């Protein structure tokens, strides 16, 4: 149990669900949660080539006296030992610096700018920047506690999709879950996807862990996502393109998370998955 | 998309990548221009706001204007753009020290707006710190867009600061010196050239848009020996005023944080008191350049007592504005306070020795300005070059040097850290290049982990342990619970040596009995300076790294010093 998942705790019923989800993830993959109970509504994350300010809503500061106890209870209930993070460095007195060396980070959906859209519908530019800059995958939890028993990797053949596949294989090994591959065939030749797997020497691993490969050459992405098992952790690569392309063509990551309620594990361009 | 790709490649500036220095110089021009533009924008906005509010200053309720400005500034920073409050320059130095000059893009405009609201409404603060953070954030953002490395990014942050100060004062040398002396703390050819270029660009932009004017028009002063001698006294007084201002600023800031209540309300309260002071002494309001000009020209009429009261009032007004949550910098108030101090000093001397053939009071106003800047910033070169450039007078250079040196030295004696650096030093965040702390901060515990240790179980017999010792080249063995994997302690070879050569003990002793359970451990998040200090204190050469009750590896002094040497070579190359 060497890996750490960084979790920002919100002392509300929604925050409880999110922490339970993080704890479930940790138990499945053999990590432990590092919990941060914020004392101000903003913090900074200094990545290698970017600095991201995360603005939380006021609900993250609710009822501080009970926050630690609540978090401890949830973590202990799962048989894990709670580890709390206390910021050591501050850019300004109300602006703590959060380390970025973690193995995973949980970003609740409401961390986004539009905090009222707690349920489905919005990841937000901050989380997207974290995904883009981080060396760790970002866990975006389902709105309510939803344990998962399998892993689905959305595989589109891109570099980031290969990283997502590697991460999926890694998590299958750690959790003992089986994997489903989901491919929306777009402009590529249907054989292209196997070729990518061959080029990356992942054939044996794919054969070992993938129980099913759903390929869709018709229908929209949204309608085909119905086939993603409801109790699976969905791993996907983030595309890392800019705001303009997102505005013009829409973000696929945003469309996916707006359609399915599964827990999402998003792999950014700086993440390196080793098998 | 395939057709577009070759064009996209062009935007990566492959040609300029051939020579990093050329690339840096070209980007420095862009950064200098942008920071110059931000300085011009702030200057123009403050002028416009002052002009717009001028008709309202005659009403009895005008004392509420600085309160409204400070409150609006605080609301803007806290609620709208959610920028943590601060004076600006310490944040830039912090980013340079700890994070290779990474600054948020929003900092490039937020402080400009908030300081415009504070200063334009009458708060006693200056526009220089806001333009410094704005220019630095522009430099940092451009460096990120070009994918430059950490050292180049830090240089561009310096370029932004230099361009901003150069543009706002029309003083390229002062901008350059400020960036190197205060922001970067490092004079190398790698950073001097781009910073000089940025300073020139910033100044030129300001000259094109606002004309080639200097802040305080040039006066000819005749300096005699008596003036140089008098400047010693003024230097000491400037140091005293700097210490008073520094301590009042900190005191007000701490009083404000103890007061409680919303930040905008506290800022409004501070602004209200400043506004009330402004009803009686209008010269305490705003940046104070108008009063300073009058003093340099010898046109400031009030007598020495009133000038002394104004001096104290300006110090108090600046502390109230900045300490209670207004936005702005201390450069302009320092210039104003320094000029008032110089004037008071000259008039007091003339009152004591009416026949003394001393330089005019305008000359002493200039010297006082240099004294205050040097004392507050503890940056004598910035003080000297700034005053020479903004007044255009080189004839005062000798007393300027004396005053700056005395003021800096005396201030350093009573306040070892300047106003900008005090908090950073207190928190151990001032990490100048090439220093011990900086090198160690660039390394981390996980980078230095030695993982080739053999883990043993507490139930292992001594005989089995001896077999492990034979194949290990380490002198220490972590002990873990075989079921839970929890770290239990360490076995040090030195401690068990007496048993090792006694085969009779091999089956009688288990590791649990000989292991050390009271072990000094390191967490992966610990700072290396702390780890090294603990090693020195406890006379340890290596320590186990433990997190979540799990053994992660060992950290040793030998590995640390080896990596230290390599990192130092990288940083100073």
PDB file of N, CA, C and O in Angstrom, chain A residues 36 39-44 53 90-97, chain B residues 78 82-85 263:
ATOM      1  N   UNK A  36      -7.347  16.242   3.051  1.00  0.00           N
ATOM      2  CA  UNK A  36      -7.112  17.658   3.336  1.00  0.00           C
ATOM      3  C   UNK A  36      -8.444  18.291   3.723  1.00  0.00           C
ATOM      4  O   UNK A  36      -9.402  18.247   2.946  1.00  0.00           O
ATOM      5  N   UNK A  39      -9.139  25.065   5.138  1.00  0.00           N
ATOM      6  CA  UNK A  39      -9.510  26.145   6.057  1.00  0.00           C
ATOM      7  C   UNK A  39      -9.763  27.437   5.294  1.00  0.00           C
ATOM      8  O   UNK A  39     -10.138  28.439   5.866  1.00  0.00           O
ATOM      9  N   UNK A  40      -9.488  27.418   4.011  1.00  0.00           N
ATOM     10  CA  UNK A  40      -9.853  28.574   3.176  1.00  0.00           C
ATOM     11  C   UNK A  40     -10.388  28.010   1.860  1.00  0.00           C
ATOM     12  O   UNK A  40     -10.145  26.850   1.533  1.00  0.00           O
ATOM     13  N   UNK A  41     -11.092  28.858   1.147  1.00  0.00           N
ATOM     14  CA  UNK A  41     -11.805  28.338  -0.024  1.00  0.00           C
ATOM     15  C   UNK A  41     -10.932  28.258  -1.277  1.00  0.00           C
ATOM     16  O   UNK A  41     -11.444  28.011  -2.357  1.00  0.00           O
ATOM     17  N   UNK A  42      -9.662  28.531  -1.113  1.00  0.00           N
ATOM     18  CA  UNK A  42      -8.820  28.421  -2.311  1.00  0.00           C
ATOM     19  C   UNK A  42      -7.460  27.826  -1.941  1.00  0.00           C
ATOM     20  O   UNK A  42      -7.014  27.967  -0.815  1.00  0.00           O
ATOM     21  N   UNK A  43      -6.865  27.203  -2.903  1.00  0.00           N
ATOM     22  CA  UNK A  43      -5.494  26.726  -2.718  1.00  0.00           C
ATOM     23  C   UNK A  43      -4.804  26.666  -4.069  1.00  0.00           C
ATOM     24  O   UNK A  43      -5.453  26.737  -5.119  1.00  0.00           O
ATOM     25  N   UNK A  44      -3.489  26.557  -4.003  1.00  0.00           N
ATOM     26  CA  UNK A  44      -2.700  26.532  -5.246  1.00  0.00           C
ATOM     27  C   UNK A  44      -2.014  25.186  -5.407  1.00  0.00           C
ATOM     28  O   UNK A  44      -1.592  24.580  -4.431  1.00  0.00           O
ATOM     29  N   UNK A  53      -4.926  27.537  -9.533  1.00  0.00           N
ATOM     30  CA  UNK A  53      -5.634  27.921  -8.314  1.00  0.00           C
ATOM     31  C   UNK A  53      -6.979  27.225  -8.319  1.00  0.00           C
ATOM     32  O   UNK A  53      -7.747  27.343  -9.275  1.00  0.00           O
ATOM     33  N   UNK A  90       2.620  28.575   2.196  1.00  0.00           N
ATOM     34  CA  UNK A  90       1.514  29.439   1.798  1.00  0.00           C
ATOM     35  C   UNK A  90       2.026  30.523   0.852  1.00  0.00           C
ATOM     36  O   UNK A  90       2.996  31.203   1.175  1.00  0.00           O
ATOM     37  N   UNK A  91       1.349  30.683  -0.288  1.00  0.00           N
ATOM     38  CA  UNK A  91       1.695  31.788  -1.189  1.00  0.00           C
ATOM     39  C   UNK A  91       1.198  33.100  -0.593  1.00  0.00           C
ATOM     40  O   UNK A  91       1.855  34.124  -0.676  1.00  0.00           O
ATOM     41  N   UNK A  92       0.012  33.083  -0.016  1.00  0.00           N
ATOM     42  CA  UNK A  92      -0.493  34.207   0.784  1.00  0.00           C
ATOM     43  C   UNK A  92      -1.144  33.559   2.002  1.00  0.00           C
ATOM     44  O   UNK A  92      -1.347  32.347   2.017  1.00  0.00           O
ATOM     45  N   UNK A  93      -1.483  34.386   3.003  1.00  0.00           N
ATOM     46  CA  UNK A  93      -1.944  33.780   4.264  1.00  0.00           C
ATOM     47  C   UNK A  93      -3.172  32.893   4.077  1.00  0.00           C
ATOM     48  O   UNK A  93      -3.359  31.924   4.796  1.00  0.00           O
ATOM     49  N   UNK A  94      -4.013  33.213   3.109  1.00  0.00           N
ATOM     50  CA  UNK A  94      -5.208  32.395   2.890  1.00  0.00           C
ATOM     51  C   UNK A  94      -5.074  31.526   1.641  1.00  0.00           C
ATOM     52  O   UNK A  94      -6.063  31.070   1.088  1.00  0.00           O
ATOM     53  N   UNK A  95      -3.859  31.333   1.199  1.00  0.00           N
ATOM     54  CA  UNK A  95      -3.641  30.611  -0.051  1.00  0.00           C
ATOM     55  C   UNK A  95      -2.570  29.536   0.133  1.00  0.00           C
ATOM     56  O   UNK A  95      -1.398  29.744  -0.190  1.00  0.00           O
ATOM     57  N   UNK A  96      -2.972  28.370   0.679  1.00  0.00           N
ATOM     58  CA  UNK A  96      -1.969  27.323   0.899  1.00  0.00           C
ATOM     59  C   UNK A  96      -1.507  26.675  -0.404  1.00  0.00           C
ATOM     60  O   UNK A  96      -2.251  26.672  -1.389  1.00  0.00           O
ATOM     61  N   UNK A  97      -0.289  26.154  -0.376  1.00  0.00           N
ATOM     62  CA  UNK A  97       0.235  25.417  -1.535  1.00  0.00           C
ATOM     63  C   UNK A  97       0.042  23.929  -1.263  1.00  0.00           C
ATOM     64  O   UNK A  97       0.448  23.427  -0.218  1.00  0.00           O
TER      65      UNK A  97
ATOM     66  N   UNK B  78     -10.995  39.564  -3.169  1.00  0.00           N
ATOM     67  CA  UNK B  78     -11.418  38.376  -2.412  1.00  0.00           C
ATOM     68  C   UNK B  78     -12.583  37.641  -3.053  1.00  0.00           C
ATOM     69  O   UNK B  78     -12.596  36.421  -3.093  1.00  0.00           O
ATOM     70  N   UNK B  82     -10.865  36.283  -6.571  1.00  0.00           N
ATOM     71  CA  UNK B  82     -10.392  35.304  -5.574  1.00  0.00           C
ATOM     72  C   UNK B  82      -8.868  35.215  -5.526  1.00  0.00           C
ATOM     73  O   UNK B  82      -8.294  34.126  -5.555  1.00  0.00           O
ATOM     74  N   UNK B  83      -8.265  36.356  -5.527  1.00  0.00           N
ATOM     75  CA  UNK B  83      -6.806  36.407  -5.416  1.00  0.00           C
ATOM     76  C   UNK B  83      -6.482  36.620  -3.949  1.00  0.00           C
ATOM     77  O   UNK B  83      -7.068  37.469  -3.306  1.00  0.00           O
ATOM     78  N   UNK B  84      -5.569  35.826  -3.372  1.00  0.00           N
ATOM     79  CA  UNK B  84      -5.179  36.052  -1.985  1.00  0.00           C
ATOM     80  C   UNK B  84      -4.555  37.428  -1.853  1.00  0.00           C
ATOM     81  O   UNK B  84      -3.811  37.855  -2.727  1.00  0.00           O
ATOM     82  N   UNK B  85      -4.900  38.136  -0.771  1.00  0.00           N
ATOM     83  CA  UNK B  85      -4.375  39.496  -0.617  1.00  0.00           C
ATOM     84  C   UNK B  85      -2.874  39.463  -0.372  1.00  0.00           C
ATOM     85  O   UNK B  85      -2.317  38.434  -0.043  1.00  0.00           O
ATOM     86  N   UNK B 263     -13.113  41.087   5.385  1.00  0.00           N
ATOM     87  CA  UNK B 263     -11.903  41.836   4.996  1.00  0.00           C
ATOM     88  C   UNK B 263     -12.255  43.187   4.374  1.00  0.00           C
ATOM     89  O   UNK B 263     -11.546  44.169   4.586  1.00  0.00           O
TER      90      UNK B 263
END
